XYZ file of N, CA and C in Angstrom:
858
model
N -2.758 11.269 -12.549
C -2.735 12.728 -12.461
C -1.770 13.249 -13.513
N -2.283 13.570 -14.677
C -1.423 13.931 -15.793
C -1.048 15.407 -15.824
N -1.845 16.241 -15.174
C -1.559 17.671 -15.153
C -0.838 18.041 -13.862
N 0.433 18.419 -13.957
C 1.212 18.794 -12.783
C 1.400 20.297 -12.665
N 1.434 20.989 -13.773
C 1.687 22.426 -13.780
C 0.706 23.155 -12.865
N 1.267 23.896 -11.899
C 0.445 24.689 -11.000
C -0.160 23.925 -9.844
N 0.003 22.597 -9.834
C -0.524 21.790 -8.735
C 0.444 21.830 -7.545
N 0.014 21.281 -6.409
C 0.782 21.373 -5.162
C 1.228 19.987 -4.706
N 2.520 19.861 -4.409
C 3.090 18.605 -3.913
C 3.621 18.800 -2.497
N 3.311 17.874 -1.615
C 3.867 17.831 -0.259
C 4.805 16.637 -0.186
N 6.028 16.874 0.250
C 7.043 15.814 0.299
C 7.685 15.800 1.675
N 7.602 14.677 2.378
C 8.305 14.548 3.659
C 9.679 13.933 3.417
N 10.597 14.187 4.340
C 11.970 13.748 4.117
C 12.569 14.459 2.920
N 12.197 15.737 2.751
C 12.506 16.462 1.518
C 13.854 17.168 1.529
N 14.581 17.113 2.638
C 15.816 17.886 2.728
C 17.009 17.193 2.101
N 16.869 15.907 1.766
C 18.006 15.189 1.201
C 17.518 13.938 0.483
N 18.432 13.251 -0.173
C 18.160 11.946 -0.762
C 17.012 11.925 -1.748
N 16.186 10.889 -1.637
C 15.070 10.707 -2.564
C 14.077 11.862 -2.466
N 13.819 12.333 -1.249
C 12.861 13.421 -1.073
C 13.280 14.680 -1.806
N 14.547 15.069 -1.682
C 15.040 16.261 -2.365
C 15.025 16.056 -3.875
N 15.379 14.855 -4.317
C 15.346 14.561 -5.754
C 13.926 14.662 -6.301
N 12.937 14.173 -5.549
C 11.551 14.298 -5.987
C 11.130 15.763 -6.043
N 11.565 16.542 -5.064
C 11.227 17.965 -5.067
C 11.750 18.632 -6.334
N 12.981 18.340 -6.684
C 13.567 18.930 -7.886
C 12.821 18.470 -9.139
N 12.462 17.186 -9.174
C 11.792 16.667 -10.371
C 10.400 17.276 -10.539
N 9.655 17.374 -9.453
C 8.310 17.936 -9.567
C 8.352 19.450 -9.748
N 9.416 20.090 -9.273
C 9.592 21.518 -9.539
C 9.755 21.745 -11.039
N 10.492 20.860 -11.692
C 10.668 20.987 -13.142
C 9.344 20.799 -13.874
N 8.416 20.090 -13.251
C 7.095 19.906 -13.842
C 6.148 21.058 -13.563
N 6.656 22.092 -12.879
C 5.842 23.276 -12.634
C 4.984 23.210 -11.389
N 5.288 22.291 -10.467
C 4.487 22.167 -9.254
C 4.944 23.140 -8.181
N 4.027 23.529 -7.327
C 4.333 24.253 -6.101
C 4.669 23.205 -5.044
N 5.585 23.547 -4.139
C 6.123 22.537 -3.234
C 5.960 22.904 -1.760
N 5.619 21.901 -0.977
C 5.693 22.002 0.478
C 6.724 20.973 0.917
N 7.854 21.458 1.396
C 8.966 20.600 1.790
C 8.930 20.398 3.296
N 8.983 19.138 3.716
C 8.934 18.826 5.144
C 10.105 17.940 5.528
N 10.689 18.217 6.671
C 11.810 17.404 7.158
C 12.002 17.702 8.637
N 12.682 16.797 9.322
C 12.942 16.990 10.747
C 14.161 17.872 10.983
N 15.018 18.022 9.963
C 16.239 18.811 10.094
C 16.028 20.209 9.511
N 15.914 21.183 10.374
C 15.580 22.533 9.937
C 16.649 23.140 9.037
N 17.909 23.016 9.403
C 18.984 23.647 8.619
C 19.036 23.064 7.206
N 18.997 21.746 7.099
C 19.028 21.104 5.782
C 17.779 21.458 4.981
N 16.656 21.570 5.674
C 15.398 21.925 5.022
C 15.476 23.333 4.434
N 16.067 24.251 5.157
C 16.197 25.620 4.656
C 17.125 25.674 3.438
N 18.144 24.823 3.409
C 19.013 24.757 2.223
C 18.232 24.234 1.019
N 17.392 23.232 1.256
C 16.566 22.703 0.172
C 15.592 23.765 -0.326
N 15.007 24.514 0.600
C 14.090 25.584 0.222
C 14.804 26.626 -0.632
N 16.024 26.975 -0.237
C 16.786 27.966 -1.003
C 17.052 27.472 -2.422
N 17.310 26.164 -2.561
C 17.500 25.587 -3.895
C 16.249 25.756 -4.747
N 15.110 25.492 -4.163
C 13.864 25.609 -4.909
C 13.580 27.072 -5.270
N 13.828 27.959 -4.336
C 13.576 29.377 -4.592
C 14.508 29.917 -5.667
N 15.738 29.376 -5.719
C 16.678 29.776 -6.765
C 16.191 29.362 -8.141
N 15.334 28.341 -8.184
C 14.739 27.878 -9.439
C 13.423 28.593 -9.728
N 13.111 29.611 -8.901
C 11.881 30.400 -9.034
C 10.635 29.533 -8.828
N 10.753 28.574 -7.897
C 9.642 27.684 -7.564
C 8.921 28.232 -6.331
N 7.601 28.241 -6.353
C 6.851 28.604 -5.158
C 6.950 27.445 -4.165
N 7.534 27.701 -3.014
C 7.786 26.616 -2.072
C 7.659 27.090 -0.635
N 7.276 26.158 0.211
C 7.142 26.380 1.647
C 7.911 25.273 2.351
N 8.634 25.608 3.400
C 9.362 24.620 4.186
C 8.780 24.552 5.589
N 8.528 23.330 6.065
C 7.943 23.133 7.394
C 8.734 22.044 8.118
N 9.275 22.378 9.269
C 9.966 21.370 10.080
C 8.933 20.441 10.700
N 9.106 19.136 10.461
C 8.089 18.153 10.856
C 8.749 16.898 11.401
N 8.169 16.351 12.441
C 8.514 15.016 12.932
C 7.352 14.107 12.561
N 7.518 13.284 11.539
C 6.388 12.484 11.057
C 5.921 11.454 12.072
N 6.766 11.144 13.067
C 6.360 10.205 14.111
C 5.326 10.818 15.054
N 5.137 12.115 14.966
C 4.213 12.857 15.830
C 2.999 13.254 15.006
N 1.840 12.682 15.308
C 0.623 12.958 14.541
C 0.284 14.444 14.530
N 0.464 15.119 15.655
C 0.142 16.542 15.727
C 1.059 17.359 14.826
N 2.317 16.946 14.720
C 3.264 17.643 13.858
C 2.851 17.527 12.393
N 2.394 16.344 11.989
C 1.947 16.142 10.609
C 0.653 16.915 10.359
N -0.209 16.987 11.345
C -1.445 17.763 11.193
C -1.113 19.245 10.999
N -0.105 19.730 11.703
C 0.319 21.127 11.512
C 0.893 21.331 10.114
N 1.561 20.317 9.588
C 2.064 20.383 8.216
C 0.904 20.548 7.231
N -0.144 19.757 7.404
C -1.313 19.863 6.531
C -1.951 21.239 6.658
N -2.068 21.736 7.882
C -2.636 23.068 8.088
C -1.823 24.123 7.331
N -0.499 24.014 7.426
C 0.377 24.995 6.783
C 0.274 24.918 5.262
N 0.213 23.693 4.728
C 0.122 23.510 3.279
C -1.167 24.116 2.733
N -2.275 23.839 3.400
C -3.553 24.349 2.924
C -3.683 25.852 3.163
N -3.079 26.347 4.231
C -3.118 27.786 4.479
C -2.346 28.540 3.402
N -1.245 27.957 2.952
C -0.401 28.633 1.954
C -0.953 28.484 0.539
N -1.358 27.283 0.170
C -1.696 27.024 -1.229
C -3.168 26.669 -1.478
N -3.912 26.358 -0.422
C -5.337 26.105 -0.580
C -5.707 24.718 -1.053
N -4.729 23.920 -1.424
C -4.998 22.572 -1.922
C -3.705 21.769 -1.903
N -3.843 20.453 -1.929
C -2.711 19.537 -2.105
C -3.149 18.497 -3.124
N -2.306 18.239 -4.110
C -2.644 17.296 -5.178
C -1.745 16.069 -5.180
N -0.543 16.209 -4.669
C 0.400 15.092 -4.610
C 0.996 15.033 -3.214
N 0.852 13.885 -2.571
C 1.419 13.666 -1.233
C 2.455 12.563 -1.324
N 3.692 12.880 -0.986
C 4.772 11.886 -0.969
C 5.191 11.658 0.478
N 4.678 10.581 1.069
C 5.071 10.197 2.429
C 6.396 9.443 2.316
N 7.483 10.196 2.376
C 8.789 9.654 2.013
C 9.763 9.513 3.182
N 9.543 10.229 4.270
C 10.508 10.215 5.374
C 10.695 8.798 5.913
N 11.948 8.442 6.173
C 12.224 7.105 6.702
C 13.580 7.043 7.366
N 13.749 6.039 8.218
C 15.012 5.869 8.951
C 15.413 4.403 8.952
N 16.681 4.181 9.252
C 17.203 2.820 9.408
C 18.270 2.842 10.488
N 18.307 1.800 11.296
C 19.341 1.671 12.313
C 20.626 1.173 11.666
N 21.792 1.463 12.255
C 23.061 1.062 11.643
C 23.347 -0.431 11.748
N 22.538 -1.150 12.486
C 22.763 -2.586 12.640
C 21.500 -3.341 12.255
N 21.156 -3.276 10.976
C 19.924 -3.915 10.508
C 20.044 -5.426 10.463
N 21.245 -5.911 10.184
C 21.419 -7.340 9.934
C 21.722 -8.068 11.238
N 20.682 -8.376 11.972
C 20.835 -9.153 13.196
C 19.523 -9.880 13.448
N 19.569 -10.977 14.208
C 18.331 -11.717 14.466
C 17.281 -10.829 15.118
N 16.016 -11.108 14.799
C 14.918 -10.290 15.293
C 14.965 -10.117 16.804
N 15.326 -11.180 17.503
C 15.282 -11.127 18.966
C 16.394 -10.264 19.565
N 17.351 -9.810 18.739
C 18.441 -8.982 19.245
C 18.182 -7.483 19.064
N 17.160 -7.125 18.300
C 16.831 -5.703 18.162
C 16.246 -5.168 19.463
N 16.685 -3.990 19.849
C 16.173 -3.399 21.083
C 14.745 -2.909 20.871
N 14.003 -2.766 21.964
C 12.663 -2.206 21.872
C 12.709 -0.771 21.364
N 13.797 -0.050 21.707
C 13.941 1.318 21.198
C 14.042 1.319 19.669
N 14.780 0.339 19.104
C 14.858 0.228 17.643
C 13.466 0.017 17.046
N 12.731 -0.920 17.632
C 11.388 -1.222 17.136
C 10.496 0.021 17.197
N 10.468 0.666 18.336
C 9.572 1.803 18.515
C 9.936 2.956 17.580
N 11.229 3.252 17.449
C 11.665 4.380 16.619
C 11.383 4.125 15.141
N 11.799 2.971 14.645
C 11.666 2.696 13.218
C 10.206 2.550 12.816
N 9.403 1.890 13.624
C 7.974 1.790 13.317
C 7.287 3.155 13.416
N 7.704 3.963 14.382
C 7.088 5.279 14.564
C 7.313 6.171 13.348
N 8.505 6.120 12.778
C 8.821 6.969 11.626
C 8.361 6.323 10.329
N 8.816 5.100 10.070
C 8.597 4.484 8.758
C 7.148 4.099 8.488
N 6.476 3.580 9.501
C 5.098 3.131 9.317
C 4.091 4.175 9.800
N 4.215 4.572 11.057
C 3.235 5.525 11.586
C 3.370 6.895 10.922
N 4.555 7.227 10.441
C 4.707 8.475 9.693
C 3.834 8.490 8.457
N 3.738 7.338 7.778
C 2.861 7.225 6.604
C 1.399 7.269 7.041
N 1.082 6.562 8.112
C -0.295 6.582 8.639
C -0.711 8.022 8.950
N 0.153 8.757 9.612
C -0.170 10.141 9.968
C -0.382 10.993 8.714
N 0.474 10.769 7.687
C 0.314 11.520 6.451
C -1.008 11.228 5.771
N -1.367 9.969 5.715
C -2.633 9.583 5.088
C -3.813 10.185 5.851
N -3.778 10.098 7.169
C -4.902 10.583 7.968
C -5.039 12.110 7.905
N -3.930 12.811 7.831
C -3.992 14.274 7.844
C -4.307 14.875 6.479
N -3.917 14.196 5.410
C -4.057 14.793 4.079
C -5.174 14.197 3.228
N -5.333 12.886 3.244
C -6.275 12.277 2.295
C -7.703 12.783 2.468
N -8.237 12.920 3.687
C -9.602 13.470 3.799
C -9.725 14.864 3.189
N -8.711 15.690 3.363
C -8.754 17.035 2.791
C -8.635 16.971 1.266
N -7.794 16.059 0.765
C -7.646 15.919 -0.685
C -8.949 15.433 -1.309
N -9.605 14.497 -0.643
C -10.900 14.013 -1.142
C -11.942 15.133 -1.137
N -11.963 15.903 -0.063
C -12.940 16.990 0.048
C -12.711 18.060 -1.013
N -11.457 18.219 -1.438
C -11.145 19.214 -2.453
C -11.718 18.869 -3.814
N -11.914 17.575 -4.066
C -12.541 17.144 -5.304
C -11.638 17.100 -6.521
N -10.376 17.510 -6.395
C -9.458 17.491 -7.525
C -8.835 16.109 -7.683
N -8.270 15.859 -8.877
C -7.501 14.632 -9.039
C -6.214 14.767 -8.238
N -5.694 13.645 -7.779
C -4.487 13.690 -6.981
C -3.881 12.317 -6.816
N -2.747 12.268 -6.129
C -2.010 11.009 -6.006
C -1.251 10.997 -4.683
N -1.154 9.814 -4.096
C -0.367 9.598 -2.880
C 0.715 8.595 -3.201
N 1.966 8.943 -2.900
C 3.101 8.030 -3.071
C 3.687 7.749 -1.692
N 3.630 6.497 -1.273
C 4.198 6.103 0.016
C 5.507 5.361 -0.222
N 6.569 5.815 0.421
C 7.875 5.187 0.246
C 8.021 3.994 1.180
N 8.110 2.817 0.589
C 8.459 1.605 1.321
C 9.919 1.302 0.992
N 10.178 0.167 0.392
C 11.528 -0.272 0.050
C 11.384 -1.641 -0.593
N 12.434 -2.113 -1.258
C 12.388 -3.518 -1.671
C 12.222 -4.399 -0.446
N 12.633 -3.879 0.719
C 12.431 -4.623 1.963
C 10.948 -4.859 2.223
N 10.086 -4.037 1.640
C 8.648 -4.223 1.791
C 8.074 -5.275 0.865
N 8.901 -5.791 -0.041
C 8.483 -6.856 -0.941
C 9.267 -8.134 -0.686
N 10.277 -8.012 0.164
C 11.086 -9.166 0.554
C 10.822 -9.449 2.033
N 11.690 -10.192 2.661
C 11.545 -10.432 4.094
C 12.908 -10.370 4.757
N 12.911 -10.058 6.025
C 14.144 -9.996 6.791
C 13.813 -9.798 8.251
N 14.829 -9.858 9.072
C 14.627 -9.732 10.506
C 14.532 -8.275 10.918
N 13.786 -8.046 11.948
C 13.828 -6.750 12.594
C 12.823 -5.732 12.115
N 12.869 -4.548 12.742
C 11.843 -3.534 12.555
C 11.846 -2.864 11.185
N 12.999 -2.767 10.542
C 13.018 -2.088 9.241
C 12.170 -2.838 8.222
N 12.399 -4.138 8.085
C 11.612 -4.928 7.141
C 10.137 -4.916 7.521
N 9.855 -5.063 8.815
C 8.459 -5.064 9.267
C 7.778 -3.735 8.943
N 8.495 -2.638 9.146
C 7.904 -1.317 8.878
C 7.612 -1.142 7.398
N 8.514 -1.624 6.552
C 8.326 -1.440 5.117
C 7.247 -2.371 4.565
N 7.100 -3.563 5.132
C 5.968 -4.413 4.765
C 4.660 -3.740 5.162
N 4.654 -3.092 6.310
C 3.465 -2.377 6.738
C 3.078 -1.284 5.756
N 4.075 -0.550 5.259
C 3.804 0.506 4.283
C 3.259 -0.087 2.987
N 3.839 -1.202 2.547
C 3.355 -1.851 1.320
C 1.899 -2.283 1.474
N 1.585 -2.893 2.607
C 0.223 -3.366 2.865
C -0.749 -2.190 2.958
N -0.387 -1.187 3.722
C -1.240 -0.017 3.898
C -1.529 0.643 2.551
N -0.499 0.769 1.725
C -0.652 1.487 0.460
C -1.523 0.717 -0.520
N -1.372 -0.596 -0.553
C -2.227 -1.385 -1.441
C -3.688 -1.267 -0.996
N -3.909 -1.300 0.302
C -5.267 -1.117 0.811
C -5.807 0.257 0.477
N -4.959 1.290 0.596
C -5.361 2.649 0.255
C -5.739 2.744 -1.220
N -4.915 2.158 -2.071
C -5.196 2.162 -3.520
C -6.563 1.533 -3.805
N -6.823 0.376 -3.212
C -8.088 -0.315 -3.443
C -9.268 0.473 -2.889
N -9.084 1.061 -1.709
C -10.155 1.859 -1.117
C -10.513 3.045 -2.011
N -9.505 3.728 -2.528
C -9.748 4.885 -3.381
C -10.444 4.495 -4.676
N -9.986 3.410 -5.287
C -10.594 2.962 -6.541
C -12.028 2.488 -6.318
N -12.246 1.767 -5.223
C -13.592 1.267 -4.916
C -14.568 2.419 -4.679
N -14.047 3.486 -4.061
C -14.890 4.637 -3.759
C -15.109 5.539 -4.971
N -14.421 5.238 -6.071
C -14.545 6.086 -7.254
C -13.926 7.453 -7.065
N -12.940 7.534 -6.171
C -12.288 8.811 -5.885
C -11.429 9.261 -7.055
N -11.148 10.540 -7.090
C -10.257 11.085 -8.112
C -8.802 11.036 -7.650
N -8.569 10.311 -6.573
C -7.214 10.107 -6.060
C -6.767 8.687 -6.354
N -5.452 8.507 -6.478
C -4.884 7.176 -6.619
C -3.646 7.092 -5.739
N -3.003 5.934 -5.742
C -1.846 5.739 -4.860
C -0.819 4.840 -5.520
N 0.417 5.022 -5.102
C 1.528 4.186 -5.552
C 2.408 3.856 -4.359
N 3.063 2.701 -4.423
C 4.054 2.351 -3.417
C 5.428 2.399 -4.069
N 6.349 3.112 -3.439
C 7.713 3.244 -3.928
C 8.600 2.266 -3.170
N 9.222 1.343 -3.909
C 10.058 0.296 -3.302
C 11.459 0.352 -3.885
N 12.270 1.324 -3.471
C 13.616 1.448 -4.027
C 14.544 0.351 -3.526
N 15.557 0.082 -4.335
C 16.620 -0.825 -3.909
C 17.664 -0.042 -3.128
N 18.927 -0.294 -3.411
C 20.019 0.417 -2.736
C 20.239 1.738 -3.479
N 19.950 2.839 -2.812
C 19.987 4.168 -3.417
C 21.065 5.009 -2.719
N 21.683 5.880 -3.458
C 22.768 6.710 -2.923
C 22.184 7.789 -2.012
N 21.917 7.410 -0.770
C 21.366 8.337 0.217
C 22.148 8.238 1.520
N 21.738 9.017 2.489
C 22.387 9.031 3.801
C 21.510 8.374 4.860
N 20.763 7.354 4.460
C 19.797 6.767 5.388
C 20.469 6.208 6.640
N 21.705 5.725 6.517
C 22.378 5.193 7.705
C 22.777 6.292 8.682
N 22.726 7.544 8.233
C 23.041 8.651 9.127
C 21.803 9.194 9.831
N 20.662 8.548 9.614
C 19.422 9.016 10.239
C 19.499 8.990 11.754
N 20.413 8.199 12.289
C 20.579 8.107 13.751
C 20.841 9.464 14.401
N 21.398 10.387 13.627
C 21.724 11.693 14.216
C 20.478 12.412 14.715
N 19.319 12.025 14.154
C 18.056 12.670 14.553
C 17.211 11.782 15.462
N 17.794 10.718 15.968
C 17.025 9.782 16.804
C 16.773 10.400 18.182
N 15.506 10.600 18.546
C 15.187 11.265 19.813
C 15.586 10.413 21.021
N 15.771 11.080 22.128
C 16.146 10.393 23.369
C 15.078 9.393 23.784
N 13.804 9.705 23.491
C 12.736 8.790 23.885
C 12.831 7.444 23.175
N 13.586 7.404 22.049
C 13.798 6.160 21.324
C 15.239 5.667 21.457
N 15.908 6.083 22.519
C 17.247 5.587 22.800
C 18.372 6.495 22.388
N 18.076 7.550 21.626
C 19.122 8.451 21.159
C 20.020 7.780 20.137
N 20.962 8.538 19.553
C 21.863 7.977 18.545
C 22.632 6.771 19.066
N 22.770 5.763 18.224
C 23.493 4.548 18.601
C 24.985 4.828 18.707
N 25.606 4.306 19.737
C 27.059 4.384 19.892
C 27.665 3.273 19.034
N 28.225 3.651 17.892
C 28.744 2.670 16.947
C 29.832 1.802 17.573
N 30.560 2.371 18.534
C 31.644 1.621 19.169
C 31.114 0.440 19.979
N 29.815 0.488 20.336
C 29.238 -0.591 21.137
C 28.639 -1.710 20.285
N 28.628 -1.511 18.950
C 28.133 -2.563 18.069
C 29.142 -3.701 17.998
N 28.661 -4.898 17.757
C 29.553 -6.035 17.609
C 30.408 -5.846 16.358
N 31.493 -6.578 16.283
C 32.373 -6.484 15.104
C 31.601 -6.846 13.834
N 30.749 -7.857 13.932
C 29.964 -8.276 12.775
C 29.019 -7.171 12.336
N 28.371 -6.503 13.290
C 27.462 -5.418 12.965
C 28.203 -4.241 12.349
N 29.383 -3.933 12.869
C 30.164 -2.831 12.323
C 30.615 -3.143 10.901
N 30.994 -4.386 10.658
C 31.401 -4.781 9.315
C 30.226 -4.684 8.349
N 29.051 -5.151 8.793
C 27.874 -5.062 7.936
C 27.533 -3.615 7.634
N 27.570 -2.757 8.668
C 27.242 -1.359 8.500
C 28.192 -0.693 7.509
N 29.486 -1.005 7.617
C 30.474 -0.433 6.700
C 30.236 -0.922 5.276
N 29.887 -2.194 5.139
C 29.617 -2.745 3.816
C 28.386 -2.132 3.184
N 27.341 -1.936 3.995
C 26.111 -1.350 3.472
C 26.336 0.111 3.103
N 27.149 0.813 3.887
C 27.447 2.202 3.572
C 28.167 2.299 2.225
N 29.094 1.379 1.994
C 29.805 1.361 0.711
C 28.846 1.062 -0.436
N 27.896 0.150 -0.197
C 26.900 -0.172 -1.227
C 26.019 1.039 -1.528
N 25.663 1.790 -0.492
C 24.858 2.996 -0.697
C 25.601 4.008 -1.562
N 26.886 4.172 -1.299
C 27.679 5.141 -2.054
C 27.758 4.765 -3.536
N 27.648 3.465 -3.823
C 27.681 2.995 -5.209
C 26.281 2.733 -5.755
N 25.261 3.162 -5.010
C 23.886 2.835 -5.354
C 23.309 3.694 -6.469
N 22.045 3.481 -6.738
C 21.322 4.203 -7.783
C 21.179 5.672 -7.388
N 21.343 6.559 -8.352
C 21.199 7.995 -8.097
C 19.749 8.307 -7.722
N 19.525 9.092 -6.661
C 18.153 9.448 -6.285
C 17.354 10.091 -7.420
N 18.031 10.767 -8.350
C 17.334 11.389 -9.477
C 16.640 10.348 -10.341
N 17.227 9.149 -10.433
C 16.613 8.060 -11.194
C 15.306 7.642 -10.524
N 15.328 7.585 -9.203
C 14.125 7.240 -8.445
C 13.060 8.317 -8.645
N 13.465 9.566 -8.585
C 12.519 10.668 -8.751
C 11.862 10.627 -10.130
N 12.637 10.315 -11.151
C 12.062 10.187 -12.499
C 11.022 9.071 -12.543
N 11.334 7.953 -11.872
C 10.402 6.820 -11.847
C 9.104 7.193 -11.123
N 9.215 7.949 -10.051
C 8.023 8.389 -9.318
C 7.190 9.321 -10.191
N 7.841 10.280 -10.816
C 7.141 11.224 -11.702
C 6.355 10.471 -12.776
N 7.016 9.521 -13.421
C 6.368 8.785 -14.509
C 5.206 7.940 -14.000
N 5.361 7.366 -12.806
C 4.301 6.525 -12.244
C 3.073 7.355 -11.876
N 3.288 8.552 -11.358
C 2.167 9.426 -11.023
C 1.397 9.786 -12.296
N 2.117 10.125 -13.341
C 1.479 10.486 -14.611
C 0.680 9.303 -15.173
N 1.263 8.083 -15.073
C 0.654 6.897 -15.672
C -0.304 6.172 -14.736
N -0.439 6.651 -13.499
C -1.228 5.954 -12.477
C -0.773 4.502 -12.353
N 0.526 4.342 -12.133
C 1.113 3.009 -11.958
C 1.361 2.778 -10.468
N 0.881 1.651 -9.958
C 0.955 1.408 -8.518
C 2.368 1.075 -8.050
N 3.003 0.079 -8.657
C 4.333 -0.347 -8.197
C 5.421 0.507 -8.838
N 6.277 1.069 -7.997
C 7.464 1.799 -8.463
C 8.665 1.106 -7.820
N 9.443 0.384 -8.614
C 10.511 -0.455 -8.038
C 11.838 -0.196 -8.764
N 12.462 0.955 -8.506
C 13.781 1.213 -9.078
C 14.844 0.503 -8.236
N 15.178 -0.712 -8.619
C 16.037 -1.549 -7.776
C 17.021 -2.331 -8.631
N 18.039 -2.849 -7.980
C 19.046 -3.659 -8.656
C 18.443 -4.992 -9.090
N 19.041 -5.590 -10.124
C 18.537 -6.850 -10.672
C 18.459 -7.944 -9.604
N 19.436 -7.969 -8.698
C 19.441 -9.026 -7.684
C 18.213 -8.920 -6.780
N 17.755 -7.699 -6.532
C 16.556 -7.527 -5.710
C 15.308 -7.960 -6.475
N 15.249 -7.626 -7.741
C 14.107 -8.036 -8.551
C 14.032 -9.558 -8.638
N 15.185 -10.205 -8.726
C 15.218 -11.671 -8.773
C 14.742 -12.263 -7.451
N 15.125 -11.653 -6.332
C 14.694 -12.155 -5.025
C 13.199 -11.969 -4.818
N 12.674 -10.855 -5.328
C 11.226 -10.635 -5.244
C 10.490 -11.716 -6.028
N 10.970 -11.998 -7.240
C 10.334 -13.023 -8.082
C 10.405 -14.390 -7.410
N 11.532 -14.697 -6.767
C 11.681 -15.979 -6.083
C 10.707 -16.078 -4.914
N 10.570 -14.990 -4.151
C 9.638 -15.012 -3.016
C 8.207 -15.210 -3.496
N 7.820 -14.516 -4.559
C 6.466 -14.673 -5.093
C 6.233 -16.101 -5.587
N 7.259 -16.698 -6.191
C 7.142 -18.075 -6.670
C 6.974 -19.044 -5.506
N 7.718 -18.799 -4.419
C 7.579 -19.645 -3.222
C 6.159 -19.565 -2.672
N 5.607 -18.355 -2.637
C 4.249 -18.176 -2.113
C 3.242 -18.892 -3.001
N 3.371 -18.703 -4.317
C 2.422 -19.312 -5.251
C 2.460 -20.830 -5.183
N 3.658 -21.375 -4.918
C 3.824 -22.823 -4.865
C 3.619 -23.380 -3.459
N 3.294 -22.491 -2.503
C 3.136 -22.881 -1.093
C 4.382 -23.568 -0.557
N 5.543 -23.071 -1.003
C 6.827 -23.621 -0.552
C 7.292 -22.920 0.722
N 8.129 -23.607 1.481
C 8.818 -22.926 2.562
C 9.720 -21.843 1.961
N 9.937 -20.734 2.656
C 10.769 -19.662 2.109
C 12.170 -20.139 1.743
N 12.624 -19.742 0.574
C 13.986 -20.058 0.152
C 14.953 -19.243 0.995
N 15.937 -19.896 1.581
C 16.913 -19.204 2.422
C 17.925 -18.471 1.559
N 18.383 -17.309 2.004
C 19.381 -16.570 1.220
C 20.691 -17.343 1.133
N 21.361 -17.209 0.016
C 22.655 -17.855 -0.167
C 23.740 -16.930 0.345
N 24.546 -17.378 1.320
C 25.601 -16.503 1.857
C 26.576 -16.086 0.767
N 26.964 -14.815 0.762
C 27.939 -14.350 -0.218
C 29.307 -14.924 0.099
N 30.056 -15.252 -0.971
C 31.396 -15.796 -0.791
C 31.405 -17.240 -0.440
């Protein structure tokens, strides 16, 4: 999709981090924006930023884990702009204690993270892609996974991101096979300077509510603190947004703005698969 000027982009998780950076980048390309997020106050601040740039934009409070909420987002986008050309299913969450054996994750962790990270993308695809196809225009879908979707690890976060990677590759093939004017990309960022560990503040009661950090084990608290420090030193979200913009223009499927160590681990995993080797175990730091 090489022509962005005047086209319409829908971005979930748009109030902060990668989502907000993508909104700013596509605004510079002359796109109209539909910003979606679960946090109304932060979403309104993002909308004000776009309006200050004289961008035509709409803000819709959305819970991507709720199919009906995403359907209302699609209704609002089409009611306002009449079309959608770029869909960025970007909203995602992570629990503060990701590094623990699979059997120690609570069912609430599994249900919440899969509901947002995986089913949120499913809901976006189901609500928007049929309408985008019916519109007949060229367009693109970008689904945010993670390097975790190309690597492996314990627990629901890695499983959810692998699901997004698998779903998106299937979507890409389906669109190409059908000769559609739509294409797709999977976004697999490494450690990015975002507030993903603070996503717990929006965790609904039905999924256990926000985690009490004081109840985490010492090891989990240490890991969480270390990961938070890594995030603060991570890649700027604007770099990720530039990579997404360029991939949409070039119709490039893989978007992997990640640290060298992650790229090396991905290559090692692929080599293990090709050689039918048992998975190489991670080397403990220190």
